[in-house]
Amino acid sequence: MGSKEMEEEEDEGPPPGWQSIPLPSSQPPAPAPAPAPAPPSPSEMAQMVCGTCRNLLKYPRGARHVHCSCCHTGNFVLEAHEVGLVKCGNCEVLLMYQHGASSVKCSSCSFVTEIGEHNRRPPWSVQQGQPPQPPNPVH
């Protein structure tokens, strides 16, 4: 097809059988969609690494569980005052664990390190210069 024929086709208008359908006058126009909620500001967001696939996850501060969109794992969120640190008893990798745990399994070598006074470090929040928070009461 030459360019002149294409121009003539474009100028012909809508295809046969096409017509606009007017809205009945008894129906009010559709309401405008509600504006989308503003995304949380960066200071209201936090990050963690998925415990299964190791992807970086971003979530609203204060959330207790974060669902990984990659591997669909539900990750439990620990706040800084709930996290303890210890070196693996085998390979010396620094491990994080839920404060109060009696042992932690190394993700690198699978060695189980017992948590005790001899190897316990202060909570992560204390190491970052934040005052320790009292534990949440259990009902």
Coordinates of C-alpha atoms in Angstrom, one line a residue, residues 19 21 23 39 50 54 61 63 73 76 78 89 104 112 117 123 129 132-135:
Q19 CA -21.2 4.4 16.7
I21 CA -23.5 5.4 22.5
L23 CA -25.2 8.1 28.1
P39 CA 2.8 6.8 50.2
C50 CA 13.8 -12.0 54.1
R54 CA 17.5 -12.9 51.5
R61 CA 7.5 1.0 60.7
A63 CA 4.5 -3.8 61.4
T73 CA 7.4 -16.2 53.3
F76 CA 8.5 -11.8 61.9
L78 CA 12.0 -7.7 65.5
G89 CA 30.7 -20.8 68.0
V104 CA 20.8 -19.7 67.6
V112 CA 24.0 -24.2 67.0
E117 CA 26.6 -14.7 79.7
P123 CA 20.9 -5.6 72.4
G129 CA 23.2 4.3 71.4
P132 CA 16.8 -0.1 76.1
Q133 CA 13.1 -0.4 76.1
P134 CA 11.2 -2.5 78.7
P135 CA 9.9 -5.9 77.4

